[in-house]
XYZ file of C-alpha atoms in Angstrom:
597
model
C -0.630 -41.126 -12.080
C -1.187 -43.017 -8.870
C -3.225 -41.853 -5.935
C -1.597 -41.535 -2.516
C -3.950 -43.345 -0.095
C -6.201 -41.210 2.111
C -4.923 -37.867 0.759
C -6.696 -37.174 -2.519
C -3.272 -36.383 -4.020
C -2.011 -37.961 -7.233
C 1.644 -38.307 -8.266
C 3.753 -39.547 -11.150
C 7.440 -39.810 -12.060
C 8.377 -39.244 -15.695
C 11.537 -38.981 -17.752
C 13.015 -35.515 -17.137
C 12.119 -32.955 -19.764
C 14.537 -30.431 -21.221
C 14.588 -26.880 -19.888
C 12.185 -24.793 -21.973
C 10.117 -27.766 -23.066
C 6.350 -27.269 -22.873
C 3.935 -29.650 -21.259
C 0.316 -30.029 -20.111
C -1.591 -32.505 -18.001
C -4.090 -34.695 -19.806
C -6.902 -35.342 -17.341
C -9.728 -37.830 -17.664
C -12.700 -36.427 -15.768
C -15.269 -38.448 -13.858
C -17.684 -37.894 -16.747
C -15.321 -39.632 -19.159
C -14.271 -36.430 -20.912
C -10.527 -35.853 -21.414
C -9.120 -32.294 -21.280
C -5.777 -30.499 -21.014
C -4.632 -28.395 -18.055
C -1.607 -26.303 -17.187
C 0.474 -27.393 -14.199
C -0.683 -25.481 -11.089
C 2.870 -25.663 -9.727
C 4.676 -24.694 -12.935
C 7.290 -22.004 -12.396
C 7.337 -20.757 -15.982
C 5.274 -20.407 -19.150
C 7.460 -18.769 -21.754
C 4.780 -17.336 -24.012
C 2.368 -14.591 -23.029
C -0.558 -16.288 -24.753
C 0.394 -19.870 -24.025
C -1.789 -22.083 -21.874
C 1.052 -24.587 -21.571
C 3.588 -24.870 -18.770
C 7.336 -24.867 -19.388
C 10.258 -26.514 -17.665
C 12.568 -24.018 -15.980
C 15.436 -24.307 -13.495
C 14.899 -21.830 -10.635
C 17.964 -22.804 -8.623
C 21.356 -21.307 -9.166
C 20.824 -17.554 -9.083
C 23.830 -15.970 -7.235
C 22.075 -13.654 -4.763
C 24.078 -10.646 -3.530
C 21.603 -9.271 -0.967
C 22.675 -11.205 2.141
C 23.229 -8.003 4.137
C 19.740 -6.731 3.310
C 18.093 -10.016 4.239
C 20.045 -10.342 7.489
C 19.073 -6.835 8.581
C 15.468 -6.979 7.448
C 14.009 -8.436 10.625
C 15.719 -5.916 12.881
C 14.759 -3.042 10.578
C 11.116 -3.948 10.289
C 10.087 -5.154 13.724
C 9.611 -2.900 16.721
C 8.951 -4.129 20.276
C 5.670 -3.066 21.871
C 5.693 -0.116 24.223
C 5.976 -0.965 27.894
C 3.145 -0.110 30.258
C 3.943 3.191 31.894
C 6.007 4.412 28.944
C 5.726 7.946 27.687
C 2.301 8.654 26.242
C 1.404 11.975 24.685
C -1.978 12.805 26.136
C -4.642 14.141 23.835
C -5.934 16.349 26.603
C -3.899 19.544 26.756
C -4.180 22.038 29.574
C -7.545 20.663 30.657
C -9.040 20.722 27.152
C -10.330 17.299 26.123
C -10.034 16.664 22.417
C -12.276 14.348 20.418
C -9.645 11.615 19.964
C -9.323 10.597 23.600
C -7.124 7.579 24.194
C -10.064 5.893 25.873
C -12.410 6.416 22.919
C -13.969 3.123 21.947
C -12.868 1.535 25.208
C -9.292 0.910 24.088
C -6.424 2.565 25.942
C -3.165 3.493 24.289
C -1.378 0.707 26.158
C -3.720 -1.825 24.564
C -3.119 -0.285 21.159
C 0.620 -0.400 21.722
C 0.836 -3.928 23.115
C -2.112 -5.671 21.524
C -1.303 -5.374 17.829
C 1.073 -7.372 15.702
C 4.617 -6.501 14.638
C 4.988 -3.152 12.922
C 7.667 -1.767 10.587
C 9.892 0.577 12.562
C 11.404 2.036 9.415
C 10.022 4.580 6.947
C 7.735 2.932 4.405
C 7.082 5.153 1.407
C 5.929 2.866 -1.380
C 5.875 3.499 -5.125
C 3.150 1.310 -6.630
C 3.908 0.225 -10.193
C 2.440 -1.729 -13.071
C 5.629 -2.806 -14.800
C 4.070 -3.046 -18.249
C 2.972 0.588 -18.374
C 5.519 2.459 -16.255
C 7.599 3.199 -19.337
C 7.554 1.724 -22.831
C 9.904 1.613 -25.780
C 9.088 3.736 -28.839
C 7.657 0.640 -30.537
C 5.195 0.187 -27.667
C 6.863 -2.818 -26.043
C 7.309 -2.926 -22.273
C 10.640 -2.780 -20.503
C 12.101 -6.096 -19.346
C 13.076 -6.949 -15.780
C 16.710 -6.209 -16.605
C 15.880 -2.927 -18.355
C 13.784 -1.898 -15.348
C 16.802 -2.539 -13.133
C 18.629 0.083 -15.211
C 15.784 2.626 -15.314
C 13.077 2.143 -12.661
C 15.502 1.313 -9.856
C 17.645 4.477 -10.173
C 14.416 6.462 -10.407
C 13.183 5.022 -7.091
C 16.448 6.001 -5.423
C 16.413 9.483 -6.970
C 12.815 10.059 -5.831
C 13.542 8.895 -2.262
C 11.014 6.077 -2.160
C 11.857 3.279 0.237
C 9.844 0.424 -1.296
C 8.487 -0.697 -4.627
C 5.107 -2.425 -4.845
C 4.438 -4.279 -8.084
C 0.998 -5.175 -9.381
C 0.762 -8.983 -9.661
C 3.672 -10.593 -11.484
C 2.278 -14.123 -11.230
C 1.413 -15.424 -14.694
C -1.992 -14.274 -15.896
C -3.894 -14.772 -19.142
C -5.350 -11.296 -19.648
C -3.410 -8.012 -19.855
C -6.519 -6.032 -18.972
C -6.708 -7.749 -15.564
C -3.397 -6.013 -14.645
C -2.346 -9.371 -13.169
C -5.165 -9.672 -10.640
C -6.660 -12.697 -12.418
C -3.773 -15.003 -11.641
C -3.519 -18.185 -13.689
C -0.077 -19.474 -12.725
C 0.443 -18.829 -9.025
C 4.023 -20.166 -9.017
C 5.116 -18.714 -12.359
C 6.615 -15.247 -12.723
C 5.067 -13.740 -15.832
C 7.206 -14.100 -18.940
C 5.995 -10.705 -20.224
C 9.141 -9.074 -18.858
C 11.651 -11.940 -18.889
C 12.605 -15.110 -17.069
C 12.195 -15.937 -13.356
C 15.933 -15.554 -12.777
C 15.839 -12.128 -14.407
C 13.112 -11.175 -11.920
C 15.387 -12.441 -9.164
C 18.159 -10.240 -10.529
C 15.833 -7.229 -10.497
C 14.814 -7.815 -6.855
C 18.459 -8.449 -5.922
C 19.477 -5.129 -7.468
C 16.669 -3.374 -5.593
C 17.915 -4.730 -2.284
C 21.483 -3.742 -3.017
C 20.231 -0.203 -3.687
C 18.261 -0.138 -0.407
C 14.806 -0.580 -1.968
C 12.371 -3.129 -0.533
C 10.104 -5.067 -2.894
C 6.420 -5.815 -2.280
C 4.508 -8.155 -4.578
C 0.748 -8.022 -5.020
C -0.729 -11.486 -4.455
C -4.233 -12.755 -5.208
C -5.343 -15.722 -3.053
C -8.944 -14.449 -3.098
C -9.874 -15.828 -6.518
C -8.698 -17.283 -9.811
C -9.926 -16.884 -13.429
C -12.229 -19.265 -15.257
C -9.884 -20.042 -18.152
C -10.379 -23.675 -19.076
C -6.672 -24.570 -18.898
C -6.363 -23.207 -15.346
C -7.566 -24.135 -11.865
C -11.275 -24.047 -12.641
C -12.814 -27.520 -12.164
C -9.331 -28.897 -12.480
C -10.234 -32.599 -12.519
C -13.735 -32.045 -13.845
C -15.034 -31.228 -10.371
C -14.757 -28.260 -8.023
C -11.283 -29.161 -6.821
C -9.753 -25.773 -5.970
C -13.004 -23.815 -5.683
C -15.701 -23.995 -3.031
C -18.091 -26.930 -3.627
C -21.302 -24.880 -3.815
C -22.028 -22.598 -6.773
C -23.294 -19.709 -4.621
C -20.073 -19.723 -2.580
C -17.838 -20.063 -5.625
C -18.421 -17.454 -8.300
C -17.091 -13.923 -7.850
C -19.425 -12.110 -10.214
C -17.638 -8.789 -9.756
C -14.501 -10.130 -11.447
C -15.844 -13.164 -13.324
C -13.635 -15.457 -11.258
C -13.885 -18.399 -8.893
C -13.347 -18.373 -5.126
C -10.963 -20.824 -3.469
C -12.204 -23.549 -1.134
C -10.488 -22.427 2.065
C -11.935 -25.402 3.960
C -9.710 -27.737 1.943
C -6.346 -28.528 3.612
C -4.846 -29.083 0.171
C -6.000 -25.663 -1.063
C -4.664 -23.985 2.085
C -1.349 -25.773 1.552
C -1.267 -24.692 -2.101
C -1.749 -21.031 -1.172
C 0.405 -20.815 1.952
C 3.216 -22.652 0.185
C 2.849 -20.168 -2.655
C 3.289 -17.205 -0.293
C 6.440 -18.764 1.184
C 7.652 -19.517 -2.351
C 7.675 -15.841 -3.344
C 9.117 -14.653 -0.053
C 11.872 -17.262 0.162
C 12.870 -18.091 -3.412
C 12.406 -14.600 -4.853
C 13.435 -12.715 -1.680
C 10.302 -10.545 -1.758
C 10.027 -8.385 1.363
C 6.237 -8.384 1.537
C 3.061 -9.599 -0.089
C 0.035 -7.354 -0.449
C -3.157 -9.410 -0.459
C -5.824 -8.037 -2.734
C -9.559 -8.328 -1.881
C -9.255 -9.764 1.634
C -13.009 -9.170 2.039
C -13.579 -11.902 -0.522
C -11.727 -14.326 1.719
C -13.419 -13.265 4.960
C -16.928 -13.255 3.477
C -18.447 -15.871 1.206
C -19.889 -13.150 -1.024
C -17.065 -10.637 -0.842
C -17.869 -7.272 0.712
C -21.482 -7.108 -0.497
C -23.155 -8.614 2.576
C -20.727 -8.032 5.460
C -23.475 -7.542 8.049
C -24.817 -11.061 7.822
C -23.108 -13.456 10.221
C -23.830 -16.383 7.920
C -21.811 -14.664 5.191
C -18.619 -14.948 7.239
C -16.348 -17.733 6.047
C -14.673 -19.122 9.150
C -12.443 -21.262 6.939
C -11.269 -18.131 5.105
C -10.443 -16.501 8.431
C -8.580 -19.622 9.568
C -6.625 -19.590 6.315
C -5.510 -15.985 6.826
C -4.456 -16.713 10.401
C -2.537 -19.801 9.290
C -0.914 -17.839 6.471
C 0.335 -15.059 8.726
C 1.518 -17.562 11.320
C 3.473 -19.517 8.708
C 5.104 -16.408 7.231
C 6.021 -15.114 10.694
C 7.703 -18.396 11.566
C 9.353 -19.211 8.242
C 10.305 -15.781 6.865
C 10.957 -13.484 9.845
C 10.870 -9.817 8.885
C 8.643 -10.319 5.847
C 5.400 -8.369 5.845
C 1.899 -9.424 4.841
C -0.331 -6.469 3.957
C -4.118 -6.596 3.706
C -6.410 -4.631 1.431
C -9.817 -5.018 3.107
C -12.884 -2.891 2.349
C -15.304 -3.604 5.197
C -13.297 -2.475 8.243
C -13.135 -5.995 9.642
C -11.762 -5.510 13.174
C -8.360 -6.658 14.429
C -6.797 -7.219 11.040
C -3.350 -6.464 12.451
C -3.847 -7.931 15.906
C -1.950 -11.185 16.570
C -3.847 -14.322 15.644
C -3.276 -15.696 19.161
C -5.475 -12.858 20.431
C -8.263 -13.345 17.913
C -6.823 -11.130 15.202
C -5.801 -12.055 11.681
C -2.123 -11.287 12.206
C -1.409 -8.962 9.267
C 1.589 -6.634 9.489
C -0.244 -3.718 7.867
C -3.575 -2.988 6.239
C -4.658 -0.366 3.744
C -6.608 2.413 5.447
C -9.515 2.386 3.014
C -11.616 4.592 5.283
C -8.897 7.266 5.213
C -8.879 7.222 1.417
C -12.668 7.505 1.257
C -12.787 10.386 3.754
C -9.847 12.235 2.213
C -11.041 12.011 -1.369
C -14.630 12.903 -0.419
C -13.170 16.118 1.009
C -10.625 16.724 -1.771
C -13.125 16.778 -4.632
C -15.332 19.416 -2.978
C -14.906 23.075 -3.897
C -12.976 24.725 -1.025
C -15.786 27.206 -0.458
C -17.932 24.311 0.796
C -15.261 22.313 2.624
C -16.157 23.859 5.973
C -19.412 21.900 5.805
C -17.535 18.576 5.823
C -14.487 19.543 7.886
C -14.705 16.271 9.807
C -13.549 14.406 6.691
C -9.988 15.556 7.413
C -10.173 15.378 11.210
C -12.102 12.133 11.732
C -9.291 9.937 10.285
C -7.021 10.973 13.157
C -9.496 9.458 15.611
C -9.270 5.935 14.174
C -5.751 5.997 12.697
C -4.284 3.921 15.538
C -6.938 1.194 15.573
C -4.797 -0.872 13.215
C -1.334 -0.758 11.695
C -2.311 1.358 8.736
C -0.924 2.111 5.297
C -2.261 5.302 3.659
C -2.737 4.902 -0.073
C -3.211 7.027 -3.143
C -3.260 3.826 -5.197
C -4.183 2.671 -8.690
C -7.766 2.189 -7.471
C -8.196 5.989 -7.524
C -7.204 6.487 -11.156
C -9.003 3.743 -13.106
C -12.452 2.957 -14.498
C -13.390 6.517 -15.354
C -12.277 8.099 -12.061
C -9.734 10.398 -13.672
C -6.222 11.195 -12.491
C -5.264 12.348 -8.999
C -4.614 15.872 -10.289
C -7.885 16.053 -12.178
C -9.840 15.297 -9.001
C -8.722 18.615 -7.549
C -11.232 21.471 -7.987
C -10.364 24.984 -9.065
C -8.213 26.656 -11.672
C -5.218 25.075 -13.382
C -2.784 26.401 -10.732
C -5.175 25.514 -7.894
C -5.296 21.894 -9.070
C -1.530 21.659 -8.650
C -1.622 23.482 -5.319
C -4.387 21.211 -4.058
C -2.548 18.063 -5.151
C 0.614 19.259 -3.374
C -1.351 20.058 -0.222
C -3.043 16.659 -0.083
C 0.226 14.804 -0.654
C 1.718 16.818 2.209
C -1.301 16.016 4.373
C -0.831 12.300 3.666
C 2.874 12.442 4.461
C 2.208 14.196 7.779
C -0.662 11.896 8.791
C 0.216 8.857 10.973
C 0.614 5.670 8.959
C 2.886 4.304 6.258
C 2.558 5.701 2.704
C 1.852 4.543 -0.855
C 1.600 6.495 -4.117
C 0.706 5.049 -7.490
C 3.028 5.766 -10.390
C 2.166 8.932 -12.265
C 1.036 10.774 -9.160
C 4.513 12.245 -8.824
C 4.481 13.789 -12.317
C 0.955 15.205 -11.949
C -0.559 13.127 -14.732
C -3.664 14.628 -16.274
C -4.727 11.378 -17.898
C -6.265 8.415 -16.124
C -3.928 5.443 -15.951
C -3.856 3.343 -19.128
C -2.397 -0.142 -18.596
C -1.848 -0.510 -22.346
C 0.199 2.663 -22.659
C 2.938 4.472 -20.790
C 3.063 7.226 -18.213
C 3.082 10.729 -19.704
C 6.779 11.369 -19.142
C 6.707 14.210 -21.660
C 4.860 16.245 -19.002
C 8.203 16.795 -17.283
C 9.101 19.115 -20.151
C 6.609 21.606 -18.686
C 7.715 23.823 -15.755
C 4.742 23.227 -13.457
C 5.047 19.454 -13.798
C 8.799 19.696 -13.214
C 8.128 21.697 -10.058
C 5.529 19.197 -8.852
C 7.959 16.335 -9.484
C 10.619 18.197 -7.474
C 8.141 18.693 -4.637
C 7.339 14.987 -4.420
C 11.047 14.118 -4.398
C 11.792 16.548 -1.578
C 8.637 15.655 0.353
C 9.689 11.996 0.171
C 13.135 12.960 1.463
C 11.625 14.908 4.356
C 9.577 11.847 5.331
C 12.529 9.496 4.967
C 14.878 11.652 7.055
C 12.406 12.710 9.777
C 11.738 9.977 12.382
C 8.865 12.014 13.851
C 6.904 11.093 10.710
C 7.386 7.321 10.944
C 9.194 5.879 13.979
C 6.175 5.465 16.282
C 3.269 6.238 14.007
C 1.123 3.386 15.283
C 0.316 4.962 18.662
C -0.790 8.240 20.234
C 2.844 8.819 21.250
C 3.516 10.307 17.838
C 0.599 12.718 17.542
C -1.066 15.681 19.265
C -3.651 18.146 18.072
C -3.062 21.899 18.140
C -6.175 22.978 16.234
C -8.743 20.664 14.709
C -11.782 22.954 14.734
C -10.921 25.903 12.480
C -13.454 24.768 9.927
C -14.344 28.308 8.853
C -10.840 28.723 7.373
C -10.276 25.067 6.347
C -7.159 24.789 8.510
C -5.871 21.977 10.720
C -2.682 22.036 12.819
C -1.055 19.167 14.691
C 2.197 17.908 16.175
C 4.267 14.866 15.230
C 6.938 13.577 17.649
C 9.622 10.925 17.508
C 10.871 8.671 20.305
C 13.262 11.375 21.510
C 10.541 14.026 21.733
C 11.815 15.885 18.674
C 8.912 18.027 17.594
C 7.406 18.780 14.177
C 4.427 21.113 13.718
C 2.277 20.647 10.614
C -0.267 23.144 9.308
C -2.549 22.329 6.378
C -4.618 25.023 4.697
C -7.275 23.472 2.455
C -8.508 26.868 1.220
C -7.022 28.893 -1.697
C -6.750 31.907 0.613
C -3.632 33.400 2.218
C -4.075 34.140 5.938
C -1.893 36.926 7.351
C -1.012 37.191 11.060
C -2.362 33.728 11.845
C -1.560 32.690 15.424
C -1.569 29.207 16.871
C -0.337 27.574 20.045
C 2.839 25.541 20.500
C 3.891 23.475 23.524
C 7.490 24.668 23.907
C 9.479 27.901 23.680
C 12.185 28.300 21.074
C 12.589 28.837 17.369
C 10.295 27.153 14.859
C 11.863 26.846 11.419
C 9.792 26.326 8.300
C 11.544 23.326 6.743
C 9.155 22.615 3.871
C 6.160 24.358 2.364
C 4.214 23.048 -0.608
C 3.674 26.709 -1.585
C 7.381 27.324 -2.258
C 8.105 28.788 -5.691
C 10.458 25.848 -6.369
C 7.355 23.659 -6.298
C 5.139 25.941 -8.367
C 3.575 27.771 -5.414
C 2.969 31.451 -4.726
C 6.056 31.786 -2.536
C 4.624 32.669 0.891
C 7.480 31.942 3.319
C 7.937 32.239 7.072
C 11.563 31.360 7.758
C 12.301 31.026 11.475
C 9.621 32.118 13.953
C 10.334 32.674 17.652
C 7.646 31.409 19.985
C 6.114 34.043 22.234
C 4.864 33.505 25.762
C 1.301 34.204 24.657
C -1.091 31.379 25.566
C -3.092 30.063 22.642
C -4.999 26.859 21.887
C -4.484 26.004 25.555
C -0.715 25.937 25.075
C 1.564 28.287 27.046
C 3.293 29.605 23.913
C 2.292 30.564 20.396
C 3.706 31.681 17.066
C 2.305 33.933 14.377
C 2.776 33.175 10.686
C 1.455 33.965 7.240
C -0.496 30.931 6.066
C 0.036 30.188 2.363
C -2.982 29.286 0.210
C -3.796 25.614 -0.440
C -0.644 24.361 1.224
C 0.923 22.029 3.767
C 3.695 23.582 5.860
C 6.162 21.795 8.173
C 7.838 23.597 11.093
C 10.668 22.082 13.121
C 11.555 23.165 16.657
C 15.261 23.866 16.245
C 16.086 24.872 19.847
């Protein structure tokens, strides 16, 4: 190789190798020791256990998703609200509620105009680990092409809008689930070739399903053939030991101060978005980029990595300019401010971020016996007060069902039937709450077992009536979300939300309104207690007929069957509204009412 002057980059031209041929780089370190390394830019390694790179021709796949790609920008970007536009006040009839638009010193107009672009379409994401979604009888995983014939129709049937895939970049260890990426430019050969992955994504787009790829620019594994001390020195990692090792994962941290490392990573993001037509990248462990020591010492100013912040801003700027309509999603655990504010205004420029606080509050409430939930009622009301601070994605993700945490269903307290009822209620609560949505695979079939990456989902559970009913509920809840703009069209501002009752802690009930841009009105009641409430009255803002359009307590979903049908509002003031309706509240349930006239 020869060194390009003043760049630190080496290059070589060799006789072209045949497609499929393996190769490595033989590197002579500064200490005189020679060692072998995989190519950091290799696009293929055709053996799961191989540390060698392989020649592969990426070009030539005949994409058929031009219509999807051309419409993606218009579908996913929404202009900011104009000053003076309609704002639903959170003070009703002189009663000031806790989530005032001025709370924290930020008005709704700032929230509407100050944040980055936001998806104006429904985003209901099914998070999947391809190797364990379904397996053949002999224990082998489905291939990309087999998943196109099985997973894709399932996504359409279940009314999900997007698929998020745990990292598909080549990785040396199955038990890392892909998060210890070894080959950043190589689609893993576990499920087929890169062009077969392209075919899978192409088929998804043709079926109306967006594809999100998990991406790991926060760290890389210490395997000797990989990026670690690539030329015998800390080439890709930070130069100092204390700023390099990620003890939590046994990995190394990138040197974000290096222009070459920034180029390597930003080019990699564009690579997946452009060449593989991915619709979004979800960045894992953003805290480990923002802070030199991850999220362990976020309160120390010296722990902040300004180069990591500059990298994230540069990344989002590059994606916005080069792949319009693509989304970059952050998973960040320390509530770093302005994640989704434009980088020109001091933000990081992400399209969306996981609402980790919402997950923590919700699950802290969910695992408590309902008889004690009144003591921590704020766990299900507080999230509404901060839910517009960023462009949020609500997640019941794989993080909840690994490392001894049990399955989503098992977290629910109570009897066997109450576990199912509670799980249905909390899924309904998530779907009604402002923010985009994500569910990890297995949630929809009410898995009892914690996720096992080396096995398969418990599909046999669908032979049992209660699991069938739960599965039906998730499908129809997803459809309600997908077909109801009040649940997604403006869910990044106070325009979409209004409290009716947030303080009925003694009965574990909350009631609120969701609205769309045309003032179509949806009333949502959630009862977090396993108690039916007869003759329960609550206020509504308009006269007319309120039709119960979905209840998680319906017998079709395994519930007790409490139903309300169509209720006519009466001119009886309640909750500081001029009208009210009276219903029977089902136990442990989420109920949706639509104003039909």
